[in-house]
Tab-separated table of C-alpha atoms and ligand atoms in Angstrom:
chain	number	residue	atom	x	y	z
A	114	UNK	CA	0.000	0.000	0.000
A	115	UNK	CA	2.996	2.322	0.510
A	116	UNK	CA	3.461	2.756	-3.238
A	117	UNK	CA	0.103	4.433	-3.598
A	118	UNK	CA	0.221	7.883	-5.160
A	119	UNK	CA	0.197	10.694	-2.601
A	120	UNK	CA	-2.952	12.523	-3.614
A	121	UNK	CA	-5.084	15.580	-3.003
A	122	UNK	CA	-8.611	15.487	-4.423
A	123	UNK	CA	-10.176	18.588	-5.908
A	124	UNK	CA	-13.823	18.203	-5.183
A	125	UNK	CA	-16.912	20.254	-5.941
A	126	UNK	CA	-20.017	20.680	-8.051
A	127	UNK	CA	-19.800	21.298	-11.802
A	128	UNK	CA	-18.577	24.842	-12.385
A	129	UNK	CA	-17.124	25.228	-8.878
A	130	UNK	CA	-13.687	25.847	-10.363
A	131	UNK	CA	-11.859	22.547	-9.915
A	132	UNK	CA	-10.339	22.694	-13.377
A	133	UNK	CA	-9.258	26.317	-13.058
A	134	UNK	CA	-7.545	25.704	-9.734
A	135	UNK	CA	-6.085	22.368	-10.794
A	136	UNK	CA	-4.538	23.806	-13.937
A	137	UNK	CA	-2.778	26.570	-11.995
A	138	UNK	CA	-1.566	24.145	-9.331
A	139	UNK	CA	-0.283	21.762	-11.970
A	140	UNK	CA	2.076	24.458	-13.257
A	141	UNK	CA	3.961	24.486	-9.947
A	142	UNK	CA	6.895	22.071	-9.662
A	143	UNK	CA	6.027	19.305	-7.229
A	144	UNK	CA	2.368	19.160	-8.233
A	145	UNK	CA	0.831	17.062	-10.983
A	146	UNK	CA	-2.740	17.818	-12.017
A	147	UNK	CA	-4.933	15.262	-13.735
A	148	UNK	CA	-8.532	16.033	-14.644
A	149	UNK	CA	-10.592	13.006	-15.572
A	150	UNK	CA	-12.848	15.094	-17.822
A	151	UNK	CA	-9.802	16.394	-19.746
A	152	UNK	CA	-8.552	12.862	-20.322
A	153	UNK	CA	-11.963	11.874	-21.668
A	154	UNK	CA	-12.095	14.946	-23.904
A	155	UNK	CA	-8.647	14.142	-25.328
A	156	UNK	CA	-9.819	10.750	-26.605
A	157	UNK	CA	-10.283	10.018	-30.262
A	158	UNK	CA	-14.046	10.503	-30.502
A	159	UNK	CA	-14.317	7.861	-33.220
A	160	UNK	CA	-12.822	5.205	-30.912
A	161	UNK	CA	-15.144	2.944	-28.908
A	162	UNK	CA	-14.266	4.693	-25.630
A	163	UNK	CA	-14.577	8.136	-27.221
A	164	UNK	CA	-18.045	7.250	-28.473
A	165	UNK	CA	-19.054	5.980	-25.040
A	166	UNK	CA	-17.820	9.214	-23.469
A	167	UNK	CA	-19.822	11.346	-25.915
A	168	UNK	CA	-22.883	9.228	-25.407
A	169	UNK	CA	-22.888	9.653	-21.606
A	170	UNK	CA	-21.422	13.138	-21.182
A	171	UNK	CA	-23.755	14.756	-23.729
A	172	UNK	CA	-26.652	13.632	-21.524
A	173	UNK	CA	-24.969	14.813	-18.326
A	174	UNK	CA	-24.485	11.231	-17.146
A	175	UNK	CA	-21.379	9.708	-15.658
A	176	UNK	CA	-19.380	7.350	-17.837
A	177	UNK	CA	-19.706	3.796	-16.390
A	178	UNK	CA	-17.271	3.137	-13.556
A	179	UNK	CA	-15.402	0.250	-15.108
A	180	UNK	CA	-14.533	2.209	-18.256
A	181	UNK	CA	-13.618	5.276	-16.238
A	182	UNK	CA	-11.323	3.444	-13.828
A	183	UNK	CA	-9.632	1.506	-16.606
A	184	UNK	CA	-9.009	4.670	-18.595
A	185	UNK	CA	-7.716	6.430	-15.476
A	186	UNK	CA	-5.287	3.585	-14.718
A	187	UNK	CA	-3.968	3.500	-18.277
A	188	UNK	CA	-3.541	7.253	-18.344
A	189	UNK	CA	-1.729	7.349	-14.997
A	190	UNK	CA	0.538	4.549	-16.175
A	191	UNK	CA	1.367	6.459	-19.364
A	192	UNK	CA	2.035	9.699	-17.473
A	193	UNK	CA	4.384	7.822	-15.154
A	194	UNK	CA	6.229	5.972	-17.911
A	195	UNK	CA	6.751	9.261	-19.737
A	196	UNK	CA	7.994	10.810	-16.483
A	197	UNK	CA	5.425	13.577	-16.758
A	198	UNK	CA	4.224	12.452	-13.355
A	199	UNK	CA	6.931	11.468	-10.877
A	200	UNK	CA	5.223	9.775	-7.939
A	201	UNK	CA	8.298	10.135	-5.684
A	202	UNK	CA	8.435	13.889	-6.230
A	203	UNK	CA	4.991	15.052	-7.187
A	204	UNK	CA	1.810	15.420	-5.224
A	205	UNK	CA	-1.019	14.177	-7.426
A	206	UNK	CA	-3.934	16.608	-7.737
A	207	UNK	CA	-6.928	14.630	-8.958
A	208	UNK	CA	-9.896	16.469	-10.338
A	209	UNK	CA	-13.192	14.865	-11.338
A	210	UNK	CA	-12.423	11.423	-9.977
A	211	UNK	CA	-13.617	9.664	-7.839
A	212	UNK	CA	-17.120	10.786	-8.754
A	213	UNK	CA	-19.065	8.232	-6.759
A	214	UNK	CA	-18.400	5.947	-3.818
A	215	UNK	CA	-17.757	2.919	-6.051
A	216	UNK	CA	-14.969	4.793	-7.817
A	217	UNK	CA	-13.527	5.859	-4.448
A	218	UNK	CA	-13.460	2.173	-3.436
A	219	UNK	CA	-11.860	1.147	-6.721
A	220	UNK	CA	-9.109	3.757	-6.392
A	221	UNK	CA	-8.324	2.920	-2.783
A	222	UNK	CA	-5.465	0.589	-3.666
A	223	UNK	CA	-3.855	3.164	-5.982
A	224	UNK	CA	-4.149	6.505	-4.204
A	225	UNK	CA	-3.321	7.666	-0.709
A	226	UNK	CA	-5.734	10.557	-0.207
A	227	UNK	CA	-4.077	13.090	2.082
A	228	UNK	CA	-6.601	15.877	1.649
A	229	UNK	CA	-9.928	16.520	-0.035
A	230	UNK	CA	-10.353	20.108	-1.130
A	231	UNK	CA	-14.048	20.784	-1.250
A	232	UNK	CA	-14.687	23.897	-3.334
A	233	UNK	CA	-17.960	25.062	-1.927
A	234	UNK	CA	-20.426	27.300	-3.653
A	235	UNK	CA	-24.067	27.543	-2.678
A	236	UNK	CA	-24.913	29.799	-5.573
A	237	UNK	CA	-25.879	27.392	-8.366
A	238	UNK	CA	-26.811	30.347	-10.555
A	239	UNK	CA	-23.204	31.579	-10.416
A	240	UNK	CA	-21.873	28.127	-11.271
A	241	UNK	CA	-24.252	27.829	-14.199
A	242	UNK	CA	-23.057	31.179	-15.479
A	243	UNK	CA	-19.444	29.986	-15.330
A	244	UNK	CA	-20.440	26.886	-17.270
A	245	UNK	CA	-22.199	28.841	-19.985
A	246	UNK	CA	-19.094	30.967	-20.428
A	247	UNK	CA	-16.989	27.812	-20.582
A	248	UNK	CA	-19.319	26.315	-23.200
A	249	UNK	CA	-18.531	29.210	-25.510
A	250	UNK	CA	-14.821	29.246	-24.768
A	251	UNK	CA	-14.074	25.529	-24.786
A	252	UNK	CA	-16.743	24.329	-27.142
A	253	UNK	CA	-18.203	21.954	-24.562
A	254	UNK	CA	-21.497	20.448	-25.601
A	255	UNK	CA	-22.366	19.323	-22.083
A	256	UNK	CA	-22.153	22.925	-20.845
A	257	UNK	CA	-24.316	24.433	-23.548
A	258	UNK	CA	-27.687	22.910	-22.793
A	259	UNK	CA	-29.561	24.090	-19.708
A	260	UNK	CA	-31.264	20.715	-19.166
A	261	UNK	CA	-27.964	18.849	-19.351
A	262	UNK	CA	-26.395	21.242	-16.833
A	263	UNK	CA	-29.374	20.732	-14.478
A	264	UNK	CA	-28.997	16.986	-14.775
A	265	UNK	CA	-25.289	17.213	-13.973
A	266	UNK	CA	-26.146	19.035	-10.763
A	267	UNK	CA	-28.671	16.305	-9.894
A	268	UNK	CA	-26.073	13.611	-10.557
A	269	UNK	CA	-23.592	15.559	-8.441
A	270	UNK	CA	-25.976	15.702	-5.475
A	271	UNK	CA	-27.070	12.081	-5.752
A	272	UNK	CA	-23.805	10.344	-6.683
A	273	UNK	CA	-20.798	12.558	-6.143
A	274	UNK	CA	-21.512	14.528	-2.981
A	275	UNK	CA	-21.682	11.309	-0.890
A	276	UNK	CA	-17.980	10.732	-1.722
A	277	UNK	CA	-17.212	13.451	0.845
A	278	UNK	CA	-18.424	11.201	3.656
A	279	UNK	CA	-16.376	8.301	2.324
A	280	UNK	CA	-13.209	10.052	3.538
A	281	UNK	CA	-12.503	10.955	7.183
A	282	UNK	CA	-13.867	14.369	8.106
A	283	UNK	CA	-10.404	15.347	9.364
A	284	UNK	CA	-8.961	15.399	5.837
A	285	UNK	CA	-11.768	17.382	4.210
A	286	UNK	CA	-10.980	21.086	3.763
A	287	UNK	CA	-13.980	23.227	2.895
A	288	UNK	CA	-12.972	26.173	0.771
A	289	UNK	CA	-15.158	29.041	-0.347
A	290	UNK	CA	-15.210	28.813	-4.156
A	291	UNK	CA	-16.633	32.290	-4.671
A	292	UNK	CA	-14.260	35.059	-5.656
A	293	UNK	CA	-11.656	35.542	-8.343
A	294	UNK	CA	-9.506	32.583	-9.416
A	295	UNK	CA	-6.564	34.261	-7.637
A	296	UNK	CA	-8.490	34.656	-4.389
A	297	UNK	CA	-9.667	31.054	-4.444
A	298	UNK	CA	-6.164	29.921	-5.369
A	299	UNK	CA	-4.779	31.644	-2.282
A	300	UNK	CA	-7.177	29.593	-0.148
A	301	UNK	CA	-6.252	26.386	-1.989
A	302	UNK	CA	-2.531	27.039	-1.490
A	303	UNK	CA	-3.008	27.475	2.241
A	304	UNK	CA	-4.253	23.907	2.331
A	305	UNK	CA	-2.025	22.129	-0.192
A	306	UNK	CA	1.360	23.676	0.560
A	307	UNK	CA	1.584	22.171	4.078
A	308	UNK	CA	0.520	18.783	2.649
A	309	UNK	CA	3.212	18.929	-0.001
A	310	UNK	CA	5.857	20.127	2.473
A	311	UNK	CA	5.154	17.348	4.909
A	312	UNK	CA	5.222	14.525	2.363
A	313	UNK	CA	7.985	15.485	-0.024
A	314	UNK	CA	11.454	16.645	0.851
A	315	UNK	CA	12.085	19.185	-1.816
A	316	UNK	CA	14.960	21.623	-2.082
A	317	UNK	CA	13.801	25.109	-1.086
A	318	UNK	CA	14.809	26.669	-4.395
A	319	UNK	CA	15.141	25.724	-8.040
A	320	UNK	CA	12.625	24.143	-10.309
A	321	UNK	CA	14.171	20.761	-11.061
B	173	LIG	P1	-17.054	19.394	-14.602
B	173	LIG	O1	-15.725	19.963	-14.325
B	173	LIG	O2	-18.000	20.370	-15.216
B	173	LIG	O3	-17.681	18.714	-13.426
B	173	LIG	P2	-15.726	17.295	-16.110
B	173	LIG	O4	-14.878	17.905	-17.150
B	173	LIG	O5	-15.036	16.821	-14.878
B	173	LIG	O6	-16.917	18.282	-15.757
B	173	LIG	O7	-16.503	16.028	-16.713
B	173	LIG	C1	-17.243	16.102	-17.903
B	173	LIG	C2	-17.983	14.791	-18.124
B	173	LIG	O8	-17.048	13.713	-18.255
B	173	LIG	C3	-18.902	14.362	-16.985
B	173	LIG	O9	-20.172	14.962	-17.031
B	173	LIG	C4	-18.950	12.853	-17.201
B	173	LIG	O10	-19.829	12.505	-18.249
B	173	LIG	C5	-17.533	12.524	-17.646
B	173	LIG	N1	-16.667	12.191	-16.485
B	173	LIG	C6	-15.601	12.893	-16.043
B	173	LIG	N2	-15.043	12.297	-14.985
B	173	LIG	C7	-15.780	11.183	-14.733
B	173	LIG	C8	-15.723	10.141	-13.773
B	173	LIG	N3	-14.793	10.119	-12.809
B	173	LIG	N4	-16.641	9.160	-13.833
B	173	LIG	C9	-17.576	9.137	-14.780
B	173	LIG	N5	-17.703	10.081	-15.713
B	173	LIG	C10	-16.820	11.109	-15.710
């Protein structure tokens, strides 16, 4: 079990800002960001898995667990082989997975979850606005349709939110997701920097 990836989960409803925060964090040496949704979107959409992804995501549904976990494992393996992710040096920032309790169970043998960053936002209207903007910018079909967005919120409440109680309360950090990306990032850093410091002995300067 000791070779499990040291991991922080970025958690929150659609549009809460997981991707925005994860992308910034991933630019910092010592952090590796992987967003499950990005991996799905990078698939060849004519492949069997790509078609499955389109089929489920365009309806706001989760991709079946078995496919998702298998794809995640293969992707992590590839990132490691290519040395893009260095498990001995990098804290893994996972975004968008696990998305239900079954996925959390399935990942248990592979990831050592040190912290869950729960980006909290009670204003669903604000999150929906972010998603509509994203639909235009990133050409995301699942963000363009109001009914699909609604359904994604329902799926989040029914399937994903319970993942929070799967992990011990002591490792869940609730962070206010409202504010500018920089403001939220400051709050995220306050939580992740001590985790990174205590699990990786990195030199205090330099970027290699
Ligand atoms: P958001 O950031 O808006 O929550 P994502 O980019 O994480 O959206 O995910 C987009 C879609 O990809 C989801 O609606 C779902 O269909 C699929 N997906 C992403 N991650 C998972 C996962 N862990 N399990 C199942 N489906 C997933």
